[in-house]
mmCIF file of C-alpha atoms in Angstrom:
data_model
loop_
_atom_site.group_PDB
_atom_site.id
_atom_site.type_symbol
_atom_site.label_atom_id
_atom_site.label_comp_id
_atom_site.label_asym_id
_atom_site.label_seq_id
_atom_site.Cartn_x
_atom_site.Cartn_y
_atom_site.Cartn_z
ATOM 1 C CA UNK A 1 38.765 110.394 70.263
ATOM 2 C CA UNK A 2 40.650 113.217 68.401
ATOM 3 C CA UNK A 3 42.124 111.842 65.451
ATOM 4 C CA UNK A 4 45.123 114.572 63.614
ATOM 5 C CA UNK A 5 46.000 114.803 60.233
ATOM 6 C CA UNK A 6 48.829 116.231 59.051
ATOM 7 C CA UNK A 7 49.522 118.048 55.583
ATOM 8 C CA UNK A 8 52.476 118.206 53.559
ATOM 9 C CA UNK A 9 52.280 120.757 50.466
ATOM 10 C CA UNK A 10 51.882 118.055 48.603
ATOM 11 C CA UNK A 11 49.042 116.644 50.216
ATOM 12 C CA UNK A 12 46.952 119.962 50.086
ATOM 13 C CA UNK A 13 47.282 118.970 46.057
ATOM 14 C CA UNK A 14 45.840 115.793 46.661
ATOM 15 C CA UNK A 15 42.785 116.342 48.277
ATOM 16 C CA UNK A 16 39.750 114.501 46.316
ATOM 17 C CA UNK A 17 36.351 113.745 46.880
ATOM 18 C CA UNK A 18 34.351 110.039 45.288
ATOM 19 C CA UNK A 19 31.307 108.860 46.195
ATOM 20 C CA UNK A 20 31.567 105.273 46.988
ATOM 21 C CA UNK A 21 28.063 102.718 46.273
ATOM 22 C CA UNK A 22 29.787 99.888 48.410
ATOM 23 C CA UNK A 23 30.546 102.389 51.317
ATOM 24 C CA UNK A 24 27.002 103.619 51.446
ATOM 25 C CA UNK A 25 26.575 99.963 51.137
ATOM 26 C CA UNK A 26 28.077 98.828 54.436
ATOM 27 C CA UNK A 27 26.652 102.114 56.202
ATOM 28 C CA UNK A 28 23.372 101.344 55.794
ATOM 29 C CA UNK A 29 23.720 97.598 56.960
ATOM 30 C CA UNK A 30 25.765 99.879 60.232
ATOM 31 C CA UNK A 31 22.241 102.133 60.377
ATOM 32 C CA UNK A 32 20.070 99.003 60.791
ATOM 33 C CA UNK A 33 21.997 98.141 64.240
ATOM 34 C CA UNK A 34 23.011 101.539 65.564
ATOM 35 C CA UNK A 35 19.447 103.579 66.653
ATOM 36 C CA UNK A 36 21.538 106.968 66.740
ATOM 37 C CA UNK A 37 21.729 106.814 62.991
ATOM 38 C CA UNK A 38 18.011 106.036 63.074
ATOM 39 C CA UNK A 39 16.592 109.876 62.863
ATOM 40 C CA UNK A 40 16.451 110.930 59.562
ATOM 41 C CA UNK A 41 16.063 107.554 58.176
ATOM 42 C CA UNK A 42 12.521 105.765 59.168
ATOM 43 C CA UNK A 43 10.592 106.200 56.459
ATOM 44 C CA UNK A 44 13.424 104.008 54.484
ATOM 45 C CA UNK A 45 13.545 101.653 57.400
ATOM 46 C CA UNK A 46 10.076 101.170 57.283
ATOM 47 C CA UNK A 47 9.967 100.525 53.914
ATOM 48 C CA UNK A 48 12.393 97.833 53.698
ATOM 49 C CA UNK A 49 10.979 95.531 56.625
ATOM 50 C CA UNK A 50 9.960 93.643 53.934
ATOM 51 C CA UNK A 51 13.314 93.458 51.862
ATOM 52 C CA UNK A 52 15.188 91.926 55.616
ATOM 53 C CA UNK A 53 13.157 88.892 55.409
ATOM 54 C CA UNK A 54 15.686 86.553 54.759
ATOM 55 C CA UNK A 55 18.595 88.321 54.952
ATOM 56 C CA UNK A 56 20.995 87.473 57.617
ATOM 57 C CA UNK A 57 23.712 90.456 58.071
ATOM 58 C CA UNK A 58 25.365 88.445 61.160
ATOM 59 C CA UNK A 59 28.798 88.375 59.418
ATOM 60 C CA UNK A 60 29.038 91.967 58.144
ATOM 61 C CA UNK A 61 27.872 93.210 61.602
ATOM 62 C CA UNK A 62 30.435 91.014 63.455
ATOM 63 C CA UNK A 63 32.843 93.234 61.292
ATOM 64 C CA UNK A 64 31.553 96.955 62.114
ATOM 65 C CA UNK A 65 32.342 96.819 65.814
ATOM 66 C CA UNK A 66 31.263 100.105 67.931
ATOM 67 C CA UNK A 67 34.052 101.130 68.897
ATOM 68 C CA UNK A 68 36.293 99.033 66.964
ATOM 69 C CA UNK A 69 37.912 98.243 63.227
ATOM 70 C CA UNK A 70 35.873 97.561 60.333
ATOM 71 C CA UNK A 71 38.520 95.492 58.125
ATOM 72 C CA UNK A 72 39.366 97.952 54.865
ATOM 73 C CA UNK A 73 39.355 95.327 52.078
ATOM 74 C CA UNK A 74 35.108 95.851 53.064
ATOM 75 C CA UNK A 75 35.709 98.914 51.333
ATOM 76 C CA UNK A 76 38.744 100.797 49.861
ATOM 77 C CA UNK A 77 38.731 104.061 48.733
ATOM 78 C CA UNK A 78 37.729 104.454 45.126
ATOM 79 C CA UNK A 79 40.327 104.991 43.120
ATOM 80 C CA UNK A 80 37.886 106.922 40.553
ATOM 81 C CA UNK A 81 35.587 110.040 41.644
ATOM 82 C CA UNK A 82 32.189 107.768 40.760
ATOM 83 C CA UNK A 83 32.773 103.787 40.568
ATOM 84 C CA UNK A 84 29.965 101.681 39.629
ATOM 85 C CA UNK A 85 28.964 98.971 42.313
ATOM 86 C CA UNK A 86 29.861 95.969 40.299
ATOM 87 C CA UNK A 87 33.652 97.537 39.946
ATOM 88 C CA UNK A 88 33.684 98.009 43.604
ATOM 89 C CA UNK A 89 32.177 94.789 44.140
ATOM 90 C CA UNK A 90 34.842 93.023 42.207
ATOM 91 C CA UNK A 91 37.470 94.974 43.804
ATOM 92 C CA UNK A 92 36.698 93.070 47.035
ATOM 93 C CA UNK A 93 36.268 89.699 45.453
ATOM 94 C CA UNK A 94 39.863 90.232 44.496
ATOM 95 C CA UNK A 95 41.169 90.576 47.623
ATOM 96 C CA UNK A 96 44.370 88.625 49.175
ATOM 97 C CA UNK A 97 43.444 86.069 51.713
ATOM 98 C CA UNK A 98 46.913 87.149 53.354
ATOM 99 C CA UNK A 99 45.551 90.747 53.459
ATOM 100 C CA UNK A 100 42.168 89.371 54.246
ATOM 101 C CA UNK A 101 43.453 87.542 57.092
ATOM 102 C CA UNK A 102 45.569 90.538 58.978
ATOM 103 C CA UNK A 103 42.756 93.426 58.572
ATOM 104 C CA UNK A 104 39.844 90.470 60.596
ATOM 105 C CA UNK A 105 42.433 89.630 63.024
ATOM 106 C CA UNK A 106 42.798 93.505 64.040
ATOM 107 C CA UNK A 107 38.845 93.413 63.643
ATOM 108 C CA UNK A 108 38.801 90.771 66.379
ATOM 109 C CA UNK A 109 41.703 92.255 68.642
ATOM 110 C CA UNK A 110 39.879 95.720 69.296
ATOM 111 C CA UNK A 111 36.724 93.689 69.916
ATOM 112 C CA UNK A 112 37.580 90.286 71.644
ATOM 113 C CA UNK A 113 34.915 90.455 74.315
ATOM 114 C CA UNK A 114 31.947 91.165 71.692
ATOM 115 C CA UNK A 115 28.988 88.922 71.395
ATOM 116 C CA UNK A 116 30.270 88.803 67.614
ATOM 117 C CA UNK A 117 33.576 87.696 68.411
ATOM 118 C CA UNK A 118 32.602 84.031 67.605
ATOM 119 C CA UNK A 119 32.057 84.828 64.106
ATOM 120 C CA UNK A 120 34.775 86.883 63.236
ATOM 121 C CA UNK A 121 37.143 83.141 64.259
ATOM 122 C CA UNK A 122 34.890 81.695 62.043
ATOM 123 C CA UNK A 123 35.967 83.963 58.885
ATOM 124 C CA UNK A 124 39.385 84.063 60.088
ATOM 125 C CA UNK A 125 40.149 80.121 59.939
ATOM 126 C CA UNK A 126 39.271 80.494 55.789
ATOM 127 C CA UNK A 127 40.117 83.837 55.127
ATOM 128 C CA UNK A 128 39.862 83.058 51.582
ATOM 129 C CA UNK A 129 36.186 81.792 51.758
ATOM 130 C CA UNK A 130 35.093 84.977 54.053
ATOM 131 C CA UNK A 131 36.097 87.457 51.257
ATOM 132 C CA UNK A 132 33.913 85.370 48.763
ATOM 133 C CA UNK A 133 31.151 85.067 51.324
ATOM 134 C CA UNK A 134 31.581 88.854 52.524
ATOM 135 C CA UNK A 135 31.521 89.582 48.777
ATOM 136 C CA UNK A 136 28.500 87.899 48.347
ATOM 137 C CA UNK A 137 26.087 88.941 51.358
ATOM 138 C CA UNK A 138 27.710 92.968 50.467
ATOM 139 C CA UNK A 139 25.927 92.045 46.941
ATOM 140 C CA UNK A 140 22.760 90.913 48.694
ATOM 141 C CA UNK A 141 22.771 94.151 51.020
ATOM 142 C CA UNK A 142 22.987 96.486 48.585
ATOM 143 C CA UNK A 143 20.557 94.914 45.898
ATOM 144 C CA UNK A 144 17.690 95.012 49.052
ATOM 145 C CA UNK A 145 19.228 98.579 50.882
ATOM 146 C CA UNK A 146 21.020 100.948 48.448
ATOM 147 C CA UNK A 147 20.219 99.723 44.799
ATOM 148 C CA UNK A 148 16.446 100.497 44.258
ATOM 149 C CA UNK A 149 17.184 104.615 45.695
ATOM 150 C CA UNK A 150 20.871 104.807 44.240
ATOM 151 C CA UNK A 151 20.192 107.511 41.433
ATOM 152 C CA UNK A 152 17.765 109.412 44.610
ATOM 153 C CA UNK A 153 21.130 109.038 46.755
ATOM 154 C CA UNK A 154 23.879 109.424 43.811
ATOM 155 C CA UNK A 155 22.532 112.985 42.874
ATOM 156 C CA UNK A 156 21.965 113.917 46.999
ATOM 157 C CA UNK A 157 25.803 112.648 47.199
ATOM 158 C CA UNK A 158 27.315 114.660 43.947
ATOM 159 C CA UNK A 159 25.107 117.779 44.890
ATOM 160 C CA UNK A 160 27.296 117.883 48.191
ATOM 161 C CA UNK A 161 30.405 117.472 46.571
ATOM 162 C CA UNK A 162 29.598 120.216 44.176
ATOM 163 C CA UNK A 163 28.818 122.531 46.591
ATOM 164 C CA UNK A 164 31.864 121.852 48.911
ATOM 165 C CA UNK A 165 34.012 122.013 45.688
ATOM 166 C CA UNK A 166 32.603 125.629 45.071
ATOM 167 C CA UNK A 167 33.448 126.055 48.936
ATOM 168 C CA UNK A 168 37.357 125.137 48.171
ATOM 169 C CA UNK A 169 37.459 126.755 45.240
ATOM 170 C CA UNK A 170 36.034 129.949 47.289
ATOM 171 C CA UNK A 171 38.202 129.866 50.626
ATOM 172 C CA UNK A 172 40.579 126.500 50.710
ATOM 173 C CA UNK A 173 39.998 124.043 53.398
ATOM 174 C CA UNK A 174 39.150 125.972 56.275
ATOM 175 C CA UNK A 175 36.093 127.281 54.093
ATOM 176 C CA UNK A 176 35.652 123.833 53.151
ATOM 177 C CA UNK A 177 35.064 122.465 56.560
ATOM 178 C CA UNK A 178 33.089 125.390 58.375
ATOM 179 C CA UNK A 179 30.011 123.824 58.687
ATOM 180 C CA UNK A 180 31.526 120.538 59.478
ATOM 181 C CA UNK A 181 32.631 121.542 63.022
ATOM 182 C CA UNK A 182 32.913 120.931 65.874
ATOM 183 C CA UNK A 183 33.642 117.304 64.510
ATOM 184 C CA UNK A 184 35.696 118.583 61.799
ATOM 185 C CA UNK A 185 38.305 121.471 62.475
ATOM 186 C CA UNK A 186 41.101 123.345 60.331
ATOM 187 C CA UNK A 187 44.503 124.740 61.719
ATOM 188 C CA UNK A 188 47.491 125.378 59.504
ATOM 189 C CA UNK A 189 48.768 122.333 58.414
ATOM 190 C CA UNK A 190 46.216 120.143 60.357
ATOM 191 C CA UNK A 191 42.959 118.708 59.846
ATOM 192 C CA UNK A 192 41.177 117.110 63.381
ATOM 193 C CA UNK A 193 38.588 114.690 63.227
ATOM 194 C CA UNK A 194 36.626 113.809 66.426
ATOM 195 C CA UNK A 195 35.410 110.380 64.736
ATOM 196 C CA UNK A 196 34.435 107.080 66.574
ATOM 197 C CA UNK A 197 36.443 104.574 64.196
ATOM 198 C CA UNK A 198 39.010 103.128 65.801
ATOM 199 C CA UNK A 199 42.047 104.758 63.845
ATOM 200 C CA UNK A 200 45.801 105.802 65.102
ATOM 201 C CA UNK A 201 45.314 109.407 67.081
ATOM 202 C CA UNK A 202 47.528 110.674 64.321
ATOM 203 C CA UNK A 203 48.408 110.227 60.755
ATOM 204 C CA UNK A 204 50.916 112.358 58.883
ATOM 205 C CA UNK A 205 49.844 112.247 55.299
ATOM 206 C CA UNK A 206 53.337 111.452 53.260
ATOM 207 C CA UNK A 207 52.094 113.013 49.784
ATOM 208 C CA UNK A 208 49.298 110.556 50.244
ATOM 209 C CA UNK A 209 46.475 113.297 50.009
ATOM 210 C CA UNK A 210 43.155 113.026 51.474
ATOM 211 C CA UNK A 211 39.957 111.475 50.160
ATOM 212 C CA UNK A 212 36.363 113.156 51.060
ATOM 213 C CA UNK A 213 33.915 111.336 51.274
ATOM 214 C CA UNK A 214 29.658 112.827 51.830
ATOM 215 C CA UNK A 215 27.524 109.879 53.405
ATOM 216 C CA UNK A 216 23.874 109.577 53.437
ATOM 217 C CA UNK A 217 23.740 107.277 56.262
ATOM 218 C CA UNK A 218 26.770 108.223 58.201
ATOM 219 C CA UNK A 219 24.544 111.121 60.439
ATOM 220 C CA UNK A 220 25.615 111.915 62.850
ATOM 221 C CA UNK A 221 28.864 111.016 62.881
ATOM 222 C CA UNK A 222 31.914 112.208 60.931
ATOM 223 C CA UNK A 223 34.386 108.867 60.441
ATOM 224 C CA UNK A 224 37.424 108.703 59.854
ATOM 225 C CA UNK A 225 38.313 105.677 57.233
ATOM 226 C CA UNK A 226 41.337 103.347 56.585
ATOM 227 C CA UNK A 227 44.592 102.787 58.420
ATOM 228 C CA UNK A 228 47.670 102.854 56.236
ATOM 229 C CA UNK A 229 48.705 101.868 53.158
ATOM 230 C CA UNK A 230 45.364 103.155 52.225
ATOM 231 C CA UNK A 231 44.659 106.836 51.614
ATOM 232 C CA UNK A 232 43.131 108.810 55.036
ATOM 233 C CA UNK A 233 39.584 108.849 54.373
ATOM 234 C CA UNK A 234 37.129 111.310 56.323
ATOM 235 C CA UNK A 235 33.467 110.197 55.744
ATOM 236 C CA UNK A 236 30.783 112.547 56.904
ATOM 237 C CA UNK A 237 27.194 113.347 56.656
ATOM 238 C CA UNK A 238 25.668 114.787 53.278
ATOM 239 C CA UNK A 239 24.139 118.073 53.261
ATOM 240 C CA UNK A 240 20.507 117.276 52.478
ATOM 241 C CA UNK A 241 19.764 114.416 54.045
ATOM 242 C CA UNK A 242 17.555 115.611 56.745
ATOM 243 C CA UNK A 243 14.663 115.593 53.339
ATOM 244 C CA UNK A 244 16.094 112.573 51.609
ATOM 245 C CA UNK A 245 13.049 110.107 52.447
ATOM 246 C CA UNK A 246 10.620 113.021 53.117
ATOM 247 C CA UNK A 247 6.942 111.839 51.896
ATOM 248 C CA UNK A 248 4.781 114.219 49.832
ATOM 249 C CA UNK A 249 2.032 115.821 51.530
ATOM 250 C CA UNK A 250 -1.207 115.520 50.223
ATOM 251 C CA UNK A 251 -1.340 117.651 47.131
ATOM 252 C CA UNK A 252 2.695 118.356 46.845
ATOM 253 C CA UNK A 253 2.253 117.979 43.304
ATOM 254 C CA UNK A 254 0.032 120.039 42.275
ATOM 255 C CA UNK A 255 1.728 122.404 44.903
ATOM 256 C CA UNK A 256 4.977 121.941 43.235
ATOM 257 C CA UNK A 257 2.994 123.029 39.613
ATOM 258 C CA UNK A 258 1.659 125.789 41.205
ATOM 259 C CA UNK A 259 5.462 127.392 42.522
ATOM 260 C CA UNK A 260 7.073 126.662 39.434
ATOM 261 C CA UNK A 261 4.457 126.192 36.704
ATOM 262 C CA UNK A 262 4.217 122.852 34.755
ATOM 263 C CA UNK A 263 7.656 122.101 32.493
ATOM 264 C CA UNK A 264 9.587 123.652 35.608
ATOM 265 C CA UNK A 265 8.449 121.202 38.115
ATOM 266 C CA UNK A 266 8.502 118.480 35.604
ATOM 267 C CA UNK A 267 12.076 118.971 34.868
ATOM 268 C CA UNK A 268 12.545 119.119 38.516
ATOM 269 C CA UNK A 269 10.852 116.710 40.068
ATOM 270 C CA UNK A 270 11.876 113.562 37.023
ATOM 271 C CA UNK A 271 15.819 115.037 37.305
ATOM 272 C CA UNK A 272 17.150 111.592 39.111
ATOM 273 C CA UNK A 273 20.175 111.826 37.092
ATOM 274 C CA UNK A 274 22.072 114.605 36.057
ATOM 275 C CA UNK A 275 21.371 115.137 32.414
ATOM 276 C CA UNK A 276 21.951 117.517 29.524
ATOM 277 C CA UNK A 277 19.765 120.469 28.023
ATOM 278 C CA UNK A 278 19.175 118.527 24.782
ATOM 279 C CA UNK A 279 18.490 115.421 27.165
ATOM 280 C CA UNK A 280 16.040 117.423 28.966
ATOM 281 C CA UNK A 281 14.126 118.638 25.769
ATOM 282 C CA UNK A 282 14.189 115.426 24.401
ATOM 283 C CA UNK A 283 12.222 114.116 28.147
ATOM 284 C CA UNK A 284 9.882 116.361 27.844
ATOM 285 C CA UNK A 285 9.402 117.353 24.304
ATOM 286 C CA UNK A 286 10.182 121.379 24.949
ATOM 287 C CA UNK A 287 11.975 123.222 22.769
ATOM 288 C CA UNK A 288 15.856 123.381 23.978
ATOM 289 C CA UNK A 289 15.630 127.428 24.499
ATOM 290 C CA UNK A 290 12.840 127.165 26.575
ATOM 291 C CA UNK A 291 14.284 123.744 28.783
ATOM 292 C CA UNK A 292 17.738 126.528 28.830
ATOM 293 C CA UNK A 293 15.541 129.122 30.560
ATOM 294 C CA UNK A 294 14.033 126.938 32.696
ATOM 295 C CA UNK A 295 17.308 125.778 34.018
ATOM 296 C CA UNK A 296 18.901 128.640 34.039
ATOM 297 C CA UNK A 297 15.698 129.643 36.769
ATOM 298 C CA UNK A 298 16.004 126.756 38.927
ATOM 299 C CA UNK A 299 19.661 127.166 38.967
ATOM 300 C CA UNK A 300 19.275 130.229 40.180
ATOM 301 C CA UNK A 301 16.448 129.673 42.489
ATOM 302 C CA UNK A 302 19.453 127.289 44.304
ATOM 303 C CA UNK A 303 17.532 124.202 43.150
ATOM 304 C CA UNK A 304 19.857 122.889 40.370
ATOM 305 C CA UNK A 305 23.907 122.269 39.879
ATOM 306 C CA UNK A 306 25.449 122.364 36.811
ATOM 307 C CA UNK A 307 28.879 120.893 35.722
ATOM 308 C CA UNK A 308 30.880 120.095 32.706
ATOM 309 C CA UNK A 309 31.327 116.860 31.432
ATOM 310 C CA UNK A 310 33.057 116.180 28.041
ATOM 311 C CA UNK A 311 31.562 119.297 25.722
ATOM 312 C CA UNK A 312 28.293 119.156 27.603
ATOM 313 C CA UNK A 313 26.899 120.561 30.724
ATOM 314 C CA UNK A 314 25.421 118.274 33.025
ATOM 315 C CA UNK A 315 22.347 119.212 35.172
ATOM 316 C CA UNK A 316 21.459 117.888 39.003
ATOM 317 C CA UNK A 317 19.335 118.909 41.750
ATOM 318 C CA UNK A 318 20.855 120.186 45.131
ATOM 319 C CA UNK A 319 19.814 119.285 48.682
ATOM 320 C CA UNK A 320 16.933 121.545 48.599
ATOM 321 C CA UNK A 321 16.230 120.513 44.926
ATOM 322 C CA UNK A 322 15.716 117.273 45.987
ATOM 323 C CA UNK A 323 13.806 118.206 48.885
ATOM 324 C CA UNK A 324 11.456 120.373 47.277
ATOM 325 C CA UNK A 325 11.120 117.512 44.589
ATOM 326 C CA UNK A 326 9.989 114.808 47.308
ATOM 327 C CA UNK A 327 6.987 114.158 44.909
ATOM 328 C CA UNK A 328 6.780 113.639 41.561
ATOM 329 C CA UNK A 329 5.145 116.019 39.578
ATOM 330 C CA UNK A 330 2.815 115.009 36.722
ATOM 331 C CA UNK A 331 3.086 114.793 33.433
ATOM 332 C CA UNK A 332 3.833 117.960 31.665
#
């Protein structure tokens, strides 16, 4: 259904983007039971059969009804641009059994019928004792899904929200959300969102702003997060994620010297994190003119994204960066 957000000229001053660990979190746990996430995400399914041995999701599940309300306190929106996990994390062990106890109620009422319904009464006769056990299996989920690929996914994740920020900067919103549509679309004073959450048809944003959030594991849906108090939330799919888990071909590496030459694939393919020119030459023991010109040549090739950061510039790969990077080059 159509959900319609309307801006105030305040609000179009308080648009932000975060990336959120605990959200990507609790949408991979949603990938492993909905197959039209699947697509671009086998290989990683594959590869942690062996990390779901043991781990029983039954109680977060019960909570991400299709169609239905996930309770917020799961996840709020990030206050900062980048939290850590573990400040997430204790952001939810915090949370007010009173508050607890309204948002798995309204979890329950737009799913009473569901096979999970059992569990959700269950967490809702000790509301205090489901946040600590939510807390904890979110922690277990996210140290077997999310936690060994996090720097992989954090620079996929920041590498969207640089580019889109270039997009605003470039054109305003309706730039911003061009390639978004038809799930996404821009009129004068109002954002629509054809998302599958179960959310209010409309919203009028009060000067609260609007958070943007990319997703790795939201494809191919665009979602639309968090009823108020919080702050409207539209989650959608990262550009780049279609060569997230791609596997290197026989010989990618020594395909990957061969495009670039040695130091530039080297810098390439070990850039997890984003990380300075003097970082970089102290990696890989180049001289910090020569690790400049190579940036400055996969930046320019499309491959890298640069930012400021205190009174250095910060280095990451893009989407196609990343993709082109699938395997590891050898040492230089």
């Amino acid at each position: 259904m159509p959900l319609h957000l309307y801006f105030g000229p305040q609000d179009l001053l308080r648009c932000r983007f975060a990336v959120s660990p605990l959200g990507q979190t609790h949408e991979a746990v949603r990938v492993l039971r909905r197959p039209w996430r699947h697509g671009y995400h086998l290989p990683w399914l594959r590869r942690i059969r062996g990390a779901l041995a043991g781990l029983d999701l039954t109680e977060l599940w019960a909570l991400m009804p299709a169609p239905g309300y996930t309770p917020d306190f799961l996840g709020p929106p990030p206050a900062a641009p980048c939290p850590s996990f573990e400040e997430e994390l204790a952001r939810l062990r915090a949370t007010d059994p009173a508050a607890a106890r309204g948002e798995l109620a309204r979890s329950l009422a737009t799913a009473p019928d569901s096979p999970d319904a059992p569990v959700v009464r269950r967490l809702l006769a000790d509301p205090a004792r489901a946040v600590r056990r939510l807390a904890d299996l979110t922690e277990r989920a996210w140290e077997a899904l999310v936690a060994p690929d996090w720097p992989r996914l954090r620079a996929l994740l920041e590498a969207d929200i640089a580019f889109r920020s270039r997009r605003l900067a470039d054109g305003g919103l309706e730039r911003l959300f061009a390639d978004l549509r038809p799930a996404v679309s821009w009129a004068p004073g109002r954002l629509t969102v054809h998302t599958t959450g179960s959310v209010p048809p409309s919203q009028t944003l009060d000067g609260r702003g609007l958070l943007l959030m990319p997703s790795v594991f939201v494809w191919p849906e665009v979602v639309s997060g968090f009823a108020p108090p919080w702050q409207p939330t539209v989650i959608y799919p990262a550009r780049g994620v279609g060569g997230l888990w791609q596997e290197p071909g026989p010989g990618a590496a020594e395909a990957l010297v061969r495009l670039l030459g040695p130091n530039r694939a080297a810098i390439l393919g070990r850039l997890t994190e984003p990380a300075s020119t003097s970082a970089l030459a102290l990696r890989h023991r180049l001289a910090p003119s020569s690790v400049s010109a190579h940036l400055a040549v996969l930046r320019g090739a499309g491959l890298l994204t640069s930012r400021r950061q205190g009174r250095e510039v910060l280095y990451e790969r893009t989407p196609l960066g990343i993709a082109l990077a699938a395997g590891e080059p050898p040492p230089a």
